[in-house]
Amino acid sequence: MQDNTACAIVYADGVVNKEALGDLVARPLSKVSFSKNEGGRDETKEDFIKTSLRFPELKTATDFKDAVKEILDGNSALLIDGIKTVFIVGAKMPPTRAVIEPPTDVAVKGPREGFIEDIKINMGLLRKRLKTPNLRFETVRVGKQSDTAVNICYLNGVADNGLKDELLKKIQALQIDNVSDSSYIAALISPRKHSVFRTLGTTEKPDVFAAKLSEGRVGILVDGSPIALTAPYLLTEDLQSSEDYFVSPFAATSFRFLRALALLVAIFLPAFYISAQLFKMQLFPLGLTLTIASSVRELPLSPSLEMFVVLLLLEILKEASIRMPKYVGMSLSVVGALVLGETAVSAGFLSTPAIIIVAFSGICLYTVPNFVETGSILRWLFLIVAGSVGPFGIVLFSAFLLYYLLSADVFGTPILAPFSPLLPRDLRDSVLKYDMRTLSKRPRFLRPKNKTRLTEKE
């Protein structure tokens, strides 16, 4: 300062915009003098500094812990001799990556932008699509060590306040040291912690997130995570894709039915093969029965153990290809699938039908990417039941699974909605996909406050 008043700026290096601090704080401050200020009291000096600085994000802190918290959050603390108040300068600039297409949700048609690890940029991507004052963000700090910002996102006047308040209460009650990703939040607030079915939706696409908020859902953004959460999440959402809304309704409905069929094949085909081979060989046509009999005639393993080995090899190859470097993983997948499979068949250790069935089941499962983890677990469970009890076990376990789904709910919403309970109007965007003109009402199972989302001018 011109009157030689001592000043200091305290910040965490690497997360601060030093150029902005120099141009908008240090340079204006060097031309300020308290001798030009009338009065001389601390309050007057504080007001004088506020009017002299040109920084748009400027606030004050009087508590030492608050100042330290702001510095660790990426802001800067301006200390001036003779003033008890600390000026907090919002010049944070943490390292971030560019907004690109999400690698786990590639779309042929539709927007290509994806969320990144910076919550402010993610909020901007969302506001870009929902330019309304009804878009609300409620921030909660979670993590005793990480102090991570978690935003509850919803459309005021559309989303159910009860759902929003429940999520907010659960997140505020969390006592955890570190929150590195949104999956931490999902695991801690899930209403069914031991269920194999997901209770919270995940997406990396701002357009999908905005569309779900517009329907009446509540979203969660976590600082440091590119994956946003939505609640409630229903089973039918696994069969839906963002591209379904950029193609004709007939094509979208066909794709959804194809995904449903592929999912059933992925889960039941290995179990059906084992149960038929062990208990009901007459389920196969005669020609196929003779082919299978000739393939498994001299195998050292039982049919169920053979299927377990092939599935285990598939899971190991999948994990290895994901964990290893990109180009090595691709080579490993090709070599493991072709060379290892062909060698095992030639050596008489595995049969060709088992490898074909497991490979086809794996391909079908990946037509529904959001259901891969759940589908893999269900496939193992059905395989165990089929190898132990046979077709009766498959039927019995299917009935138990159906009963569980019919009785389960997610934040007060049945997981099988709109099929159970049956809501005819909501069926227009479930496995079926109607024209947009017929989707004038928001989904009823979400209990939206404003039920109308499309009106046509006469």
C-alpha positions as semicolon CSV with decimal commas, in nm:
position;residue;x (nm);y (nm);z (nm)
1;M;0,000;0,000;0,000
2;Q;0,112;0,362;-0,057
3;D;0,131;0,437;0,316
4;N;0,352;0,127;0,374
5;T;0,079;-0,072;0,551
6;A;0,185;-0,437;0,566
7;C;-0,030;-0,679;0,364
8;A;-0,014;-1,052;0,294
9;I;-0,203;-1,295;0,070
10;V;-0,220;-1,653;0,192
11;Y;-0,319;-1,927;-0,053
12;A;-0,261;-2,292;-0,140
13;D;-0,031;-2,307;-0,439
14;G;-0,160;-2,497;-0,740
15;V;-0,530;-2,422;-0,697
16;V;-0,525;-2,040;-0,724
17;N;-0,535;-1,805;-1,024
18;K;-0,224;-1,598;-0,947
19;E;-0,275;-1,376;-1,250
20;A;-0,617;-1,270;-1,125
21;L;-0,476;-1,204;-0,779
22;G;-0,209;-0,979;-0,927
23;D;-0,437;-0,783;-1,161
24;L;-0,744;-0,746;-0,942
25;V;-0,603;-0,750;-0,588
26;A;-0,232;-0,672;-0,562
27;R;-0,220;-0,396;-0,824
28;P;-0,525;-0,200;-0,697
29;L;-0,407;-0,250;-0,338
30;S;-0,067;-0,095;-0,418
31;K;-0,241;0,232;-0,506
32;V;-0,454;0,248;-0,188
33;S;-0,365;0,459;0,113
34;F;-0,550;0,481;0,442
35;S;-0,441;0,844;0,472
36;K;-0,698;0,926;0,202
37;N;-0,965;0,757;0,410
38;E;-1,158;0,964;0,659
39;G;-1,210;0,825;1,005
40;G;-0,958;0,554;1,081
41;R;-1,174;0,298;1,260
42;D;-1,150;-0,068;1,166
43;E;-1,499;-0,073;1,020
44;T;-1,421;0,226;0,799
45;K;-1,094;0,071;0,683
46;E;-1,273;-0,253;0,602
47;D;-1,532;-0,075;0,391
48;F;-1,259;0,127;0,224
49;I;-1,072;-0,190;0,122
50;K;-1,390;-0,346;-0,013
51;T;-1,459;-0,047;-0,238
52;S;-1,096;-0,021;-0,350
53;L;-1,050;-0,379;-0,463
54;R;-1,191;-0,474;-0,801
55;F;-1,238;-0,844;-0,740
56;P;-1,593;-0,967;-0,807
57;E;-1,586;-1,248;-0,547
58;L;-1,491;-1,089;-0,218
59;K;-1,617;-1,176;0,129
60;T;-1,491;-1,152;0,486
61;A;-1,414;-1,393;0,767
62;T;-1,354;-1,318;1,134
63;D;-1,286;-1,672;1,259
64;F;-0,949;-1,839;1,209
65;K;-1,103;-2,179;1,128
66;D;-1,326;-2,025;0,861
67;A;-1,025;-1,857;0,700
68;V;-0,826;-2,182;0,696
69;K;-1,125;-2,365;0,548
70;E;-1,153;-2,110;0,267
71;I;-0,781;-2,135;0,189
72;L;-0,794;-2,515;0,170
73;D;-1,100;-2,484;-0,053
74;G;-0,891;-2,292;-0,309
75;N;-0,965;-1,931;-0,214
76;S;-0,710;-1,675;-0,095
77;A;-0,696;-1,486;0,235
78;L;-0,593;-1,119;0,230
79;L;-0,447;-0,997;0,560
80;I;-0,396;-0,623;0,623
81;D;-0,215;-0,481;0,923
82;G;-0,455;-0,294;1,148
83;I;-0,769;-0,478;1,031
84;K;-0,897;-0,775;1,230
85;T;-1,115;-0,898;0,946
86;V;-0,971;-1,140;0,687
87;F;-1,075;-1,074;0,327
88;I;-1,153;-1,393;0,134
89;V;-1,078;-1,360;-0,238
90;G;-1,250;-1,614;-0,461
91;A;-0,968;-1,671;-0,709
92;K;-0,970;-2,050;-0,709
93;M;-0,853;-2,226;-1,023
94;P;-0,809;-2,598;-0,950
95;P;-0,660;-2,820;-1,219
96;T;-0,936;-2,962;-1,438
97;R;-0,966;-3,152;-1,764
98;A;-1,153;-3,033;-2,068
99;V;-1,523;-3,103;-2,124
100;I;-1,525;-3,401;-2,360
101;E;-1,754;-3,687;-2,452
102;P;-1,780;-3,929;-2,158
103;P;-1,590;-4,253;-2,229
104;T;-1,850;-4,474;-2,060
105;D;-2,158;-4,327;-2,231
106;V;-2,076;-4,281;-2,599
107;A;-2,367;-4,160;-2,814
108;V;-2,407;-4,180;-3,191
109;K;-2,674;-3,909;-3,184
110;G;-2,731;-3,629;-2,937
111;P;-2,505;-3,397;-2,732
112;R;-2,144;-3,502;-2,678
113;E;-2,061;-3,302;-2,365
114;G;-1,989;-3,484;-2,041
115;F;-1,946;-3,394;-1,677
116;I;-1,594;-3,349;-1,541
117;E;-1,446;-3,347;-1,190
118;D;-1,512;-2,977;-1,119
119;I;-1,854;-2,917;-0,960
120;K;-1,869;-2,553;-1,071
121;I;-1,825;-2,648;-1,436
122;N;-2,082;-2,926;-1,395
123;M;-2,328;-2,673;-1,252
124;G;-2,258;-2,449;-1,551
125;L;-2,325;-2,736;-1,794
126;L;-2,655;-2,796;-1,620
127;R;-2,756;-2,428;-1,618
128;K;-2,675;-2,416;-1,987
129;R;-2,961;-2,660;-2,045
130;L;-3,204;-2,545;-1,776
131;K;-3,220;-2,167;-1,800
132;T;-3,481;-2,123;-1,531
133;P;-3,481;-1,969;-1,183
134;N;-3,655;-2,285;-1,064
135;L;-3,327;-2,477;-1,090
136;R;-3,202;-2,494;-0,733
137;F;-2,876;-2,614;-0,579
138;E;-2,847;-2,689;-0,208
139;T;-2,486;-2,740;-0,100
140;V;-2,377;-2,971;0,179
141;R;-2,016;-3,019;0,295
142;V;-1,937;-3,388;0,354
143;G;-1,615;-3,542;0,481
144;K;-1,433;-3,454;0,800
145;Q;-1,100;-3,451;0,616
146;S;-1,194;-3,388;0,252
147;D;-1,474;-3,130;0,317
148;T;-1,625;-3,220;-0,021
149;A;-1,905;-3,008;-0,168
150;V;-2,219;-3,207;-0,249
151;N;-2,502;-3,035;-0,436
152;I;-2,865;-3,143;-0,425
153;C;-3,017;-3,038;-0,760
154;Y;-3,388;-3,011;-0,833
155;L;-3,649;-2,802;-1,010
156;N;-3,850;-2,603;-0,761
157;G;-4,220;-2,649;-0,821
158;V;-4,164;-2,977;-1,008
159;A;-3,970;-3,218;-0,784
160;D;-4,129;-3,377;-0,479
161;N;-4,012;-3,185;-0,171
162;G;-4,038;-3,496;0,043
163;L;-3,779;-3,678;-0,170
164;K;-3,548;-3,376;-0,173
165;D;-3,569;-3,335;0,205
166;E;-3,504;-3,706;0,261
167;L;-3,190;-3,703;0,047
168;L;-3,070;-3,381;0,209
169;K;-3,122;-3,522;0,557
170;K;-2,935;-3,843;0,476
171;I;-2,638;-3,660;0,326
172;Q;-2,617;-3,413;0,616
173;A;-2,608;-3,705;0,860
174;L;-2,305;-3,869;0,696
175;Q;-1,996;-3,898;0,916
176;I;-1,704;-4,000;0,695
177;D;-1,345;-3,882;0,663
178;N;-1,313;-3,867;0,285
179;V;-1,552;-3,849;-0,012
180;S;-1,355;-3,912;-0,332
181;D;-1,641;-3,994;-0,566
182;S;-2,018;-3,991;-0,592
183;S;-2,018;-4,369;-0,542
184;Y;-1,933;-4,305;-0,175
185;I;-2,252;-4,101;-0,139
186;A;-2,457;-4,358;-0,333
187;A;-2,341;-4,642;-0,109
188;L;-2,408;-4,452;0,213
189;I;-2,754;-4,314;0,137
190;S;-2,893;-4,613;-0,052
191;P;-3,219;-4,732;0,109
192;R;-3,136;-5,096;0,025
193;K;-2,769;-5,137;0,105
194;H;-2,748;-5,513;0,038
195;S;-2,954;-5,524;-0,279
196;V;-2,799;-5,640;-0,606
197;F;-3,018;-5,386;-0,788
198;R;-2,919;-5,023;-0,806
199;T;-3,126;-4,769;-0,617
200;L;-2,959;-4,454;-0,753
201;G;-2,909;-4,374;-1,120
202;T;-2,572;-4,263;-1,258
203;T;-2,491;-4,057;-1,565
204;E;-2,202;-3,859;-1,707
205;K;-2,414;-3,666;-1,958
206;P;-2,556;-3,324;-1,866
207;D;-2,843;-3,361;-2,116
208;V;-2,958;-3,687;-1,952
209;F;-2,923;-3,533;-1,607
210;A;-3,126;-3,227;-1,710
211;A;-3,397;-3,447;-1,866
212;K;-3,433;-3,648;-1,546
213;L;-3,459;-3,331;-1,337
214;S;-3,728;-3,205;-1,575
215;E;-3,928;-3,522;-1,513
216;G;-3,930;-3,453;-1,140
217;R;-3,628;-3,644;-1,013
218;V;-3,370;-3,510;-0,769
219;G;-3,003;-3,509;-0,869
220;I;-2,676;-3,512;-0,675
221;L;-2,348;-3,357;-0,793
222;V;-2,028;-3,435;-0,601
223;D;-1,715;-3,223;-0,633
224;G;-1,432;-3,434;-0,774
225;S;-1,659;-3,682;-0,951
226;P;-1,776;-3,676;-1,316
227;I;-2,066;-3,910;-1,235
228;A;-2,394;-3,752;-1,126
229;L;-2,659;-3,936;-0,927
230;T;-3,036;-3,930;-0,977
231;A;-3,314;-4,051;-0,749
232;P;-3,530;-4,249;-0,763
233;Y;-3,393;-4,508;-1,005
234;L;-3,623;-4,769;-1,158
235;L;-3,550;-5,102;-1,324
236;T;-3,691;-4,990;-1,660
237;E;-3,425;-4,718;-1,685
238;D;-3,163;-4,986;-1,748
239;L;-3,329;-5,058;-2,083
240;Q;-3,334;-4,693;-2,186
241;S;-3,063;-4,501;-2,368
242;S;-3,015;-4,131;-2,442
243;E;-3,026;-4,212;-2,814
244;D;-3,385;-4,337;-2,780
245;Y;-3,500;-3,975;-2,774
246;F;-3,320;-3,884;-3,097
247;V;-3,464;-4,159;-3,317
248;S;-3,818;-4,252;-3,420
249;P;-4,048;-4,400;-3,153
250;F;-4,070;-4,728;-3,347
251;A;-3,691;-4,763;-3,358
252;A;-3,656;-4,672;-2,989
253;T;-3,920;-4,930;-2,890
254;S;-3,750;-5,196;-3,102
255;F;-3,412;-5,123;-2,942
256;R;-3,558;-5,144;-2,592
257;F;-3,726;-5,478;-2,661
258;L;-3,399;-5,602;-2,811
259;R;-3,211;-5,500;-2,496
260;A;-3,471;-5,673;-2,278
261;L;-3,442;-5,993;-2,483
262;A;-3,061;-5,979;-2,475
263;L;-3,070;-5,931;-2,098
264;L;-3,289;-6,237;-2,048
265;V;-3,063;-6,444;-2,273
266;A;-2,752;-6,326;-2,085
267;I;-2,893;-6,426;-1,746
268;F;-3,083;-6,747;-1,828
269;L;-2,894;-6,910;-2,118
270;P;-2,601;-7,061;-1,917
271;A;-2,838;-7,180;-1,644
272;F;-3,079;-7,331;-1,899
273;Y;-2,793;-7,511;-2,073
274;I;-2,668;-7,666;-1,749
275;S;-3,012;-7,767;-1,621
276;A;-3,107;-7,924;-1,954
277;Q;-2,780;-8,112;-1,979
278;L;-2,800;-8,247;-1,622
279;F;-3,173;-8,299;-1,567
280;K;-3,381;-8,251;-1,884
281;M;-3,181;-8,341;-2,193
282;Q;-3,504;-8,378;-2,391
283;L;-3,543;-7,997;-2,383
284;F;-3,286;-7,987;-2,664
285;P;-3,376;-8,089;-3,022
286;L;-3,244;-8,432;-3,116
287;G;-2,978;-8,299;-3,356
288;L;-2,849;-8,051;-3,098
289;T;-2,852;-8,322;-2,831
290;L;-2,629;-8,546;-3,041
291;T;-2,390;-8,258;-3,112
292;I;-2,361;-8,167;-2,744
293;A;-2,320;-8,534;-2,645
294;S;-2,031;-8,577;-2,888
295;S;-1,865;-8,258;-2,761
296;V;-1,880;-8,341;-2,391
297;R;-1,824;-8,716;-2,417
298;E;-1,462;-8,725;-2,297
299;L;-1,449;-8,409;-2,085
300;P;-1,293;-8,450;-1,738
301;L;-1,528;-8,190;-1,583
302;S;-1,897;-8,208;-1,504
303;P;-2,126;-7,976;-1,704
304;S;-2,185;-7,738;-1,414
305;L;-1,816;-7,724;-1,318
306;E;-1,722;-7,669;-1,682
307;M;-1,961;-7,375;-1,708
308;F;-1,820;-7,231;-1,386
309;V;-1,467;-7,252;-1,524
310;V;-1,561;-7,082;-1,853
311;L;-1,749;-6,803;-1,674
312;L;-1,459;-6,756;-1,436
313;L;-1,216;-6,728;-1,728
314;L;-1,446;-6,470;-1,890
315;E;-1,457;-6,259;-1,572
316;I;-1,078;-6,281;-1,530
317;L;-1,018;-6,173;-1,890
318;K;-1,261;-5,885;-1,846
319;E;-1,093;-5,761;-1,529
320;A;-0,745;-5,799;-1,676
321;S;-0,835;-5,608;-1,994
322;I;-0,980;-5,322;-1,785
323;R;-0,693;-5,295;-1,536
324;M;-0,403;-5,334;-1,779
325;P;-0,277;-5,052;-2,006
326;K;-0,509;-4,973;-2,295
327;Y;-0,319;-5,129;-2,586
328;V;-0,194;-5,427;-2,385
329;G;-0,549;-5,492;-2,265
330;M;-0,681;-5,508;-2,621
331;S;-0,412;-5,758;-2,718
332;L;-0,479;-5,962;-2,405
333;S;-0,850;-5,984;-2,483
334;V;-0,788;-6,111;-2,836
335;V;-0,514;-6,355;-2,736
336;G;-0,704;-6,480;-2,430
337;A;-1,032;-6,527;-2,613
338;L;-0,893;-6,691;-2,927
339;V;-0,573;-6,871;-2,829
340;L;-0,673;-6,980;-2,480
341;G;-1,022;-7,088;-2,585
342;E;-0,903;-7,280;-2,891
343;T;-0,627;-7,449;-2,693
344;A;-0,865;-7,554;-2,415
345;V;-1,104;-7,711;-2,668
346;S;-0,824;-7,886;-2,858
347;A;-0,684;-8,028;-2,535
348;G;-1,025;-8,166;-2,440
349;F;-1,045;-7,955;-2,125
350;L;-1,354;-7,753;-2,230
351;S;-1,631;-7,809;-2,482
352;T;-1,717;-7,585;-2,774
353;P;-2,087;-7,538;-2,678
354;A;-1,992;-7,408;-2,332
355;I;-1,756;-7,147;-2,476
356;I;-2,011;-7,039;-2,735
357;I;-2,286;-7,003;-2,475
358;V;-2,071;-6,804;-2,230
359;A;-1,937;-6,578;-2,507
360;F;-2,287;-6,511;-2,642
361;S;-2,415;-6,449;-2,289
362;G;-2,138;-6,197;-2,225
363;I;-2,208;-6,010;-2,548
364;C;-2,580;-5,994;-2,470
365;L;-2,511;-5,862;-2,120
366;Y;-2,313;-5,567;-2,255
367;T;-2,610;-5,446;-2,461
368;V;-2,732;-5,303;-2,128
369;P;-2,416;-5,141;-1,981
370;N;-2,587;-5,010;-1,668
371;F;-2,697;-5,363;-1,575
372;V;-2,362;-5,541;-1,623
373;E;-2,272;-5,569;-1,254
374;T;-2,620;-5,681;-1,147
375;G;-2,654;-5,913;-1,447
376;S;-2,321;-6,082;-1,373
377;I;-2,428;-6,156;-1,015
378;L;-2,768;-6,287;-1,124
379;R;-2,606;-6,507;-1,388
380;W;-2,386;-6,670;-1,124
381;L;-2,680;-6,721;-0,888
382;F;-2,897;-6,879;-1,157
383;L;-2,608;-7,102;-1,258
384;I;-2,568;-7,227;-0,901
385;V;-2,941;-7,297;-0,870
386;A;-2,958;-7,468;-1,210
387;G;-2,660;-7,693;-1,134
388;S;-2,805;-7,790;-0,796
389;V;-3,181;-7,824;-0,847
390;G;-3,236;-7,801;-1,221
391;P;-3,527;-7,637;-1,406
392;F;-3,741;-7,634;-1,091
393;G;-3,471;-7,429;-0,916
394;I;-3,466;-7,176;-1,201
395;V;-3,842;-7,132;-1,179
396;L;-3,836;-7,108;-0,799
397;F;-3,551;-6,854;-0,793
398;S;-3,722;-6,651;-1,067
399;A;-4,040;-6,641;-0,857
400;F;-3,840;-6,528;-0,552
401;L;-3,669;-6,257;-0,758
402;L;-4,001;-6,137;-0,897
403;Y;-4,150;-6,123;-0,547
404;Y;-3,855;-5,918;-0,427
405;L;-3,891;-5,671;-0,714
406;L;-4,266;-5,638;-0,660
407;S;-4,218;-5,559;-0,292
408;A;-3,909;-5,337;-0,322
409;D;-3,923;-4,960;-0,335
410;V;-3,668;-4,682;-0,382
411;F;-3,726;-4,369;-0,173
412;G;-4,097;-4,447;-0,166
413;T;-4,121;-4,535;-0,537
414;P;-4,178;-4,900;-0,642
415;I;-3,876;-5,029;-0,831
416;L;-4,098;-5,194;-1,097
417;A;-4,303;-4,881;-1,166
418;P;-4,491;-4,817;-1,391
419;F;-4,569;-5,190;-1,423
420;S;-4,631;-5,245;-1,053
421;P;-4,840;-5,058;-0,963
422;L;-4,979;-5,034;-1,314
423;L;-4,979;-4,675;-1,441
424;P;-5,105;-4,687;-1,803
425;R;-4,999;-4,332;-1,891
426;D;-4,643;-4,386;-1,765
427;L;-4,608;-4,698;-1,982
428;R;-4,562;-4,465;-2,280
429;D;-4,196;-4,416;-2,186
430;S;-4,097;-4,743;-2,023
431;V;-4,010;-5,042;-2,240
432;L;-4,235;-4,878;-2,498
433;K;-4,149;-4,538;-2,642
434;Y;-4,434;-4,321;-2,767
435;D;-4,417;-4,001;-2,968
436;M;-4,317;-3,689;-2,772
437;R;-4,660;-3,532;-2,826
438;T;-4,818;-3,808;-2,619
439;L;-4,577;-3,749;-2,329
440;S;-4,746;-3,429;-2,218
441;K;-4,759;-3,537;-1,852
442;R;-4,466;-3,604;-1,623
443;P;-4,433;-3,959;-1,485
444;R;-4,694;-4,010;-1,219
445;F;-4,479;-4,240;-1,004
446;L;-4,240;-3,948;-0,936
447;R;-4,520;-3,753;-0,765
448;P;-4,430;-3,424;-0,939
449;K;-4,589;-3,104;-0,810
450;N;-4,632;-2,976;-1,165
451;K;-4,768;-3,264;-1,373
452;T;-4,771;-3,092;-1,716
453;R;-4,452;-3,072;-1,920
454;L;-4,586;-3,016;-2,273
455;T;-4,862;-2,784;-2,392
456;E;-4,941;-2,693;-2,749
457;K;-5,057;-2,348;-2,857
458;E;-5,378;-2,341;-3,054
